[in-house]
Amino acid sequence: MNGMLVVVNKSDNSVSLINAAEHKIINTLPTGKGPHELIVSDDGKWAVSTDFVGGDSLTVFDLSTQKVSRTINLEKYPGPHGIKFLKDQKRVAFTSGKSQNLVIANIHSGEIEVAINTQQQTTHMVAISGKEDFAFTTNIRSNSISKISLANNSLLKQIKTEAMPEAINITNDGKQIWYGANEKGLVTVIDAETEAQLAQFDGFSFPYRVLFSHSEKIAMVPDFQLHEVRFFDTKTFKELGKLILEEEAGPQGITLHPTLDIAFLSLNLKNKIVAIDIASRKVIAEYPTGNNPDGVGFVSANSK
């Protein structure tokens, strides 16, 4: 697992750059106020944080030089949270909960290209289909998912959900949407086209995120309040097992290794990241972070 982890530290207004082979922090860079989410480009050259709690900005990091490249002010689109790179790796799509928009920005020019109003309250996380034709946002206070066309940048419809939806992901084939609902601790799978419910899992307290394995045969859901990760078969919808984390771990941000079926999970209340072997459902490594880590990405050592 040679490479570098990049993780936001919520309480420090910073990101930590961590040498995965040596298990140590090699640099710390500033973000805007209250960073929550973070993404890394496919080539490993760029990372972007959403400065959610009072920062109202995106911080763009040049990982090759380990410096802040630019800060994109979001005065018109405050409260940025969920974020994804688009295929060109130059633009990002992110949610602005306070302005009720899905926004597309160019991270190199700093230009805001378009904002699509969701007409819903607390637009929070975003998932994008593999063909990049649709985006789906969870809207926590409206109990809905907004379906947005990325072909013509327009709101298509609202999909009714269980109460307080937050976590969301969509399979690359665009067929399954998995989302977590916090009020009753449910994870629901729906058909992305028909909106029919395919499966539902209960017993969660705070299903924080959903991550798929590379084959997308396995879905992982960390529970922030129960301090565990649950694993599900995406074909049979059977639960495969769970990983019980250490007491009061507070799992939050989760990402996949670029090539290996290893997940990196932030333990927000323990100030560290754990690497999880998905097949065995075991922790295989730990890494130090700053205070209250969340959004995380990984850069392979051979990224160019």
Coordinates of C-alpha atoms in Angstrom, one line a residue:
M1 CA 0.0 0.0 0.0
N2 CA 2.7 2.5 -1.0
G3 CA 1.1 5.9 -1.5
M4 CA -0.3 8.9 0.3
L5 CA -3.5 9.4 2.2
V6 CA -5.1 12.8 2.2
V7 CA -7.7 13.6 4.9
V8 CA -9.5 16.7 6.2
N9 CA -9.3 17.5 9.9
K10 CA -12.5 19.2 10.8
S11 CA -11.4 20.8 14.1
D12 CA -8.0 21.9 12.7
N13 CA -9.2 23.5 9.4
S14 CA -6.5 21.5 7.6
V15 CA -5.7 18.4 5.6
S16 CA -3.1 15.9 6.6
L17 CA -0.9 14.2 4.0
I18 CA 0.1 10.8 5.3
N19 CA 2.8 8.5 3.9
A20 CA 1.0 5.2 3.9
A21 CA 4.2 3.0 3.8
E22 CA 5.7 4.8 6.8
H23 CA 2.4 5.5 8.6
K24 CA 3.3 9.1 9.4
I25 CA 2.0 12.6 8.6
I26 CA 4.4 14.2 6.1
N27 CA 2.7 17.6 5.7
T28 CA -0.3 19.6 6.9
L29 CA -2.0 22.2 4.7
P30 CA -4.7 24.8 5.6
T31 CA -8.3 24.6 4.4
G32 CA -11.1 27.1 4.8
K33 CA -13.1 26.9 8.0
G34 CA -14.9 23.7 8.8
P35 CA -13.8 21.2 6.1
H36 CA -15.9 18.0 5.8
E37 CA -15.5 16.3 2.5
L38 CA -12.5 15.6 0.2
I39 CA -11.9 14.1 -3.2
V40 CA -8.8 13.2 -5.1
S41 CA -8.5 13.2 -8.9
D42 CA -7.9 10.0 -10.7
D43 CA -4.4 10.9 -11.6
G44 CA -3.6 11.7 -8.0
K45 CA -2.4 15.3 -8.8
W46 CA -5.3 17.2 -7.2
A47 CA -7.4 17.1 -4.1
V48 CA -10.4 19.4 -3.2
S49 CA -12.0 19.9 0.2
T50 CA -15.4 21.4 0.9
D51 CA -15.2 24.0 3.6
F52 CA -18.6 23.4 5.0
V53 CA -19.0 25.0 8.5
G54 CA -18.4 28.7 7.9
G55 CA -15.7 28.4 5.2
D56 CA -18.1 28.6 2.3
S57 CA -15.3 27.7 -0.1
L58 CA -13.5 25.0 -1.9
T59 CA -9.8 24.5 -1.2
V60 CA -7.8 23.1 -4.2
F61 CA -4.6 21.3 -3.4
D62 CA -1.7 20.5 -5.8
L63 CA -0.5 17.2 -4.4
S64 CA 2.6 17.1 -6.6
T65 CA 4.0 20.2 -4.8
Q66 CA 2.0 19.7 -1.6
K67 CA 0.7 23.2 -1.7
V68 CA -2.7 25.0 -1.7
S69 CA -3.3 25.8 -5.4
R70 CA -6.3 28.1 -4.9
T71 CA -9.4 28.8 -2.8
I72 CA -12.7 29.1 -4.6
N73 CA -15.0 31.5 -2.8
L74 CA -18.6 30.4 -2.6
E75 CA -20.3 33.4 -1.2
K76 CA -23.3 32.7 -3.6
Y77 CA -23.3 29.0 -2.9
P78 CA -22.5 28.6 0.9
G79 CA -22.4 25.4 2.8
P80 CA -20.6 23.2 0.3
H81 CA -20.6 19.5 1.3
G82 CA -20.8 16.5 -1.0
I83 CA -18.4 16.6 -3.9
K84 CA -17.4 14.5 -6.9
F85 CA -14.9 14.9 -9.8
L86 CA -16.4 14.9 -13.2
K87 CA -14.8 12.7 -15.9
D88 CA -12.6 15.5 -17.3
Q89 CA -11.0 15.7 -13.9
K90 CA -11.0 19.5 -14.2
R91 CA -14.5 20.1 -12.9
V92 CA -16.2 19.1 -9.7
A93 CA -19.9 18.9 -8.9
F94 CA -20.7 19.8 -5.3
T95 CA -23.8 20.5 -3.2
S96 CA -24.6 23.8 -1.6
G97 CA -27.1 23.1 1.2
K98 CA -27.8 26.6 2.1
S99 CA -28.6 27.8 -1.4
Q100 CA -30.2 24.5 -2.4
N101 CA -28.0 23.9 -5.4
L102 CA -25.9 21.4 -7.2
V103 CA -23.0 23.4 -8.5
I104 CA -20.3 22.7 -11.1
A105 CA -17.0 24.5 -10.8
N106 CA -13.6 24.4 -12.7
I107 CA -11.0 23.8 -10.0
H108 CA -8.2 25.4 -12.2
S109 CA -9.9 28.6 -13.2
G110 CA -12.0 28.9 -10.2
E111 CA -15.0 29.5 -12.4
I112 CA -18.5 28.5 -11.4
E113 CA -20.0 27.1 -14.6
V114 CA -23.5 26.3 -13.6
A115 CA -25.8 25.9 -10.6
I116 CA -28.9 23.7 -10.7
N117 CA -31.4 24.5 -8.0
T118 CA -32.8 21.4 -6.2
Q119 CA -35.8 23.2 -4.7
Q120 CA -35.2 21.1 -1.6
Q121 CA -33.9 21.8 1.9
T122 CA -30.4 20.8 3.1
T123 CA -29.1 19.4 -0.1
H124 CA -26.1 17.5 1.3
M125 CA -24.5 14.5 -0.5
V126 CA -24.2 13.7 -4.3
A127 CA -23.8 10.6 -6.4
I128 CA -23.1 10.6 -10.1
S129 CA -23.9 7.7 -12.5
G130 CA -21.0 6.0 -14.4
K131 CA -22.0 7.5 -17.7
E132 CA -22.2 10.9 -16.1
D133 CA -25.7 11.5 -17.4
F134 CA -27.4 11.9 -14.0
A135 CA -26.6 13.3 -10.6
F136 CA -28.6 12.4 -7.4
T137 CA -28.5 14.5 -4.3
T138 CA -29.9 13.7 -0.9
N139 CA -31.9 16.5 0.7
I140 CA -32.0 15.9 4.4
R141 CA -34.8 18.2 5.6
S142 CA -37.0 17.5 2.5
N143 CA -36.8 13.7 2.8
S144 CA -36.0 13.4 -0.9
I145 CA -33.4 12.6 -3.6
S146 CA -33.2 15.1 -6.5
K147 CA -32.5 13.6 -9.9
I148 CA -30.6 16.0 -12.1
S149 CA -29.7 15.8 -15.7
L150 CA -26.0 16.6 -16.3
A151 CA -26.6 16.6 -20.1
N152 CA -28.7 19.8 -19.9
N153 CA -28.1 20.8 -16.3
S154 CA -31.7 20.6 -15.2
L155 CA -33.7 19.3 -12.3
L156 CA -35.7 16.3 -13.5
K157 CA -37.7 15.1 -10.5
Q158 CA -37.8 14.5 -6.7
I159 CA -37.7 10.9 -5.4
K160 CA -39.4 10.5 -2.0
T161 CA -37.2 8.8 0.7
E162 CA -37.2 7.7 4.2
A163 CA -36.7 10.5 6.8
M164 CA -33.5 12.4 6.9
P165 CA -31.5 10.9 3.9
E166 CA -27.8 11.7 3.9
A167 CA -25.5 8.9 2.6
I168 CA -25.9 8.0 -1.1
N169 CA -24.1 6.1 -3.8
I170 CA -25.0 4.7 -7.2
T171 CA -23.5 1.7 -9.0
N172 CA -21.5 2.4 -12.2
D173 CA -24.1 0.8 -14.4
G174 CA -26.6 3.4 -13.0
K175 CA -29.1 0.7 -11.9
Q176 CA -28.9 0.7 -8.1
I177 CA -29.1 3.7 -5.7
W178 CA -28.2 3.0 -2.1
Y179 CA -29.0 5.7 0.5
G180 CA -29.0 6.0 4.2
A181 CA -31.8 7.6 6.3
N182 CA -30.8 8.8 9.7
E183 CA -34.1 9.3 11.5
K184 CA -35.0 5.5 11.6
G185 CA -31.5 4.2 10.9
L186 CA -32.3 2.6 7.5
V187 CA -30.4 1.9 4.4
T188 CA -32.6 1.5 1.3
V189 CA -31.8 0.3 -2.2
I190 CA -33.9 1.5 -5.1
D191 CA -34.0 1.0 -8.8
A192 CA -32.6 4.2 -10.3
E193 CA -35.0 4.1 -13.2
T194 CA -38.3 2.9 -11.8
E195 CA -37.6 4.0 -8.2
A196 CA -38.9 0.6 -7.0
Q197 CA -37.5 -0.5 -3.6
L198 CA -35.1 -3.4 -4.1
A199 CA -34.0 -3.9 -0.5
Q200 CA -34.0 -2.2 2.9
F201 CA -31.8 -2.8 5.9
D202 CA -32.6 -1.6 9.5
G203 CA -30.7 -1.6 12.8
F204 CA -28.5 1.4 12.0
S205 CA -28.2 4.4 14.1
F206 CA -26.3 6.8 11.7
P207 CA -25.5 5.1 8.4
Y208 CA -22.9 7.7 7.5
R209 CA -21.8 6.7 4.0
V210 CA -22.1 3.9 1.4
L211 CA -19.0 2.6 -0.5
F212 CA -18.8 -0.2 -3.1
S213 CA -16.0 -2.6 -3.7
H214 CA -14.2 -2.5 -7.1
S215 CA -16.5 -5.2 -8.5
E216 CA -19.4 -3.5 -6.8
K217 CA -20.5 -6.9 -5.5
I218 CA -20.1 -5.6 -1.9
A219 CA -21.5 -2.4 -0.3
M220 CA -20.0 -1.1 2.9
V221 CA -21.9 1.2 5.3
P222 CA -20.0 2.7 8.3
D223 CA -22.3 3.6 11.3
F224 CA -21.0 6.7 13.0
Q225 CA -22.9 6.1 16.3
L226 CA -22.8 2.3 16.5
H227 CA -19.0 2.3 15.7
E228 CA -19.1 -0.5 13.1
V229 CA -19.1 -1.2 9.4
R230 CA -21.7 -3.4 7.8
F231 CA -21.2 -5.3 4.6
F232 CA -23.9 -6.3 2.0
D233 CA -24.1 -8.4 -1.1
T234 CA -25.4 -6.1 -3.9
K235 CA -26.8 -9.0 -5.9
T236 CA -28.6 -11.0 -3.3
F237 CA -29.1 -8.2 -0.8
K238 CA -27.9 -10.4 2.0
E239 CA -25.8 -9.0 4.9
L240 CA -22.4 -10.6 4.7
G241 CA -21.1 -9.5 8.2
K242 CA -19.9 -6.6 10.1
L243 CA -16.7 -5.2 11.5
I244 CA -16.9 -4.0 15.1
L245 CA -14.5 -1.1 15.5
E246 CA -12.9 0.1 18.7
E247 CA -15.1 1.7 21.3
E248 CA -16.3 5.2 20.5
A249 CA -14.5 5.2 17.1
G250 CA -16.8 7.5 15.2
P251 CA -16.3 6.2 11.7
Q252 CA -17.0 8.8 9.0
G253 CA -15.2 9.4 5.7
I254 CA -14.5 6.3 3.6
T255 CA -12.7 5.7 0.3
L256 CA -11.5 2.9 -1.8
H257 CA -7.9 2.1 -2.8
P258 CA -7.4 2.8 -6.5
T259 CA -6.7 -0.9 -7.4
L260 CA -7.0 -3.0 -4.3
D261 CA -10.1 -4.0 -2.4
I262 CA -9.1 -2.1 0.6
A263 CA -11.1 0.7 2.2
F264 CA -9.7 3.6 4.1
L265 CA -12.0 4.8 6.9
S266 CA -11.6 7.9 9.1
L267 CA -12.2 7.3 12.8
N268 CA -13.4 10.8 13.7
L269 CA -13.3 10.4 17.4
K270 CA -9.9 8.6 17.5
N271 CA -7.9 10.9 15.2
K272 CA -6.8 8.2 12.9
I273 CA -7.6 6.2 9.7
V274 CA -7.9 2.5 9.5
A275 CA -7.3 0.3 6.4
I276 CA -9.9 -2.4 6.0
D277 CA -9.4 -5.6 3.9
I278 CA -12.9 -5.9 2.4
A279 CA -12.8 -9.7 1.8
S280 CA -11.8 -10.6 5.4
R281 CA -13.6 -7.6 6.9
K282 CA -10.6 -6.9 9.1
V283 CA -8.5 -3.9 10.0
I284 CA -5.0 -4.3 8.5
A285 CA -3.4 -1.0 9.2
E286 CA -3.7 2.3 11.1
Y287 CA -2.6 5.9 10.3
P288 CA -2.4 9.1 12.4
T289 CA -4.4 12.2 11.5
G290 CA -5.1 15.6 12.9
N291 CA -8.2 16.3 15.0
N292 CA -11.6 14.9 13.9
P293 CA -10.8 13.5 10.4
D294 CA -13.6 12.9 7.9
G295 CA -13.3 13.1 4.1
V296 CA -10.4 11.0 2.8
G297 CA -8.6 10.1 -0.4
F298 CA -5.7 7.9 -1.5
V299 CA -3.0 8.5 -4.0
S300 CA -1.0 5.5 -5.3
A301 CA 2.8 5.9 -5.3
N302 CA 2.9 5.2 -9.1
S303 CA 0.3 8.0 -9.9
K304 CA 1.6 10.3 -12.5

